[in-house]
């Protein structure tokens, strides 16, 4: 069997294939380490499922109000036990990550309170949620003020100014773990832990929320192991394992999560209502697979970093750094570069492989965004995907891959498109 023959059928040239194989030789040890983390996290998830006696009853669909939905209640307990929190809200009624974050923020901030981001500008879609960009129903409109302390030039926390920014109004601190659309480093769970400790020493009553998107299962610990009151994320990213068709989660203290449940449904109703409809099997099975899926995505991210670094592009993180999320940023230097890269990812997709991605004005984002996603679940970015706002420094954010092999094929196809467009010479 000649594996290159299969790649050839996918449109990969010998030069591109060989380049990839050369890069892979250097990655053996790192891949082994990633497998070790996945194995550890697999134990963690399995333990939580055993402890909670997950069984076939958990997979039944409830409708209407969804009273006494055992599967829904248990998946929340499984999340809480895996992430070591008192409580969890894991729902298909949370429509995306931004929604989960909005629920967590608006449930735990009251008029007159101040929200602090000590890690610079939050994710694009949160600008309207907070009111950094004017919007109807923003936190600002409800009388919640916002303060931000930017990172220092080297990407570390500006402790001095964070201390100054905490005042009598500061009620909640939001820490974004992943870089999102910023060319800054992603924080390790340990780094986040240090920041949490620092803030709680100054003001113990302040609540800490971590935007955990793209970070779940990358390490053996989560920010909730280091004192975060809430960790929040999307099920069409890491913890859904590629199978959850929708959903978001908030794991944290009972006090915070109860408030989130009241905000999501209604005061007095809380977690008691919310039909699971028929998505529970995919929630459980996806969470069960998530550690392995995340490992595959991580391998893809490192492979992409090594390839583009070798070709002279700036990549964040670089090819050798520790990883704290599954996102790989590649500065492609031009809009054409972004388009060619995304074209390749799209071409390698199992779904919609025949369409050509073009930049568009996506709701919630300030600049035009290009997105390559040929996913089974619309917009799922634990599946192989690439996106980025068309603005300097023309940085594409690559992530996902339900299997390592698919991530590899996608990356090689993107490289092929760059070569075909004469943006790269191998
Ligand atoms: C994806 C993401 C969000 C928002 O999630 P959506 O599901 O797209 O609404 C928020 N924060 C970070 C860091 C993210 O990566």
XYZ file of C-alpha atoms in Angstrom, residues 6 13 60 116 121 136 166 206 234 287 289 351 363 408-409 413:
16
model
C -4.379 8.172 -1.485
C 1.448 16.833 -4.646
C -34.610 9.297 26.685
C -13.444 43.785 35.033
C -10.189 42.996 25.154
C -29.663 46.942 22.804
C -10.402 46.678 41.463
C -15.436 39.157 43.740
C -19.709 25.876 24.077
C -18.279 14.300 26.338
C -15.031 11.155 23.289
C -19.374 18.118 4.145
C -23.427 39.106 12.934
C -3.451 16.325 8.797
C -5.236 16.048 5.443
C -4.648 20.644 1.471
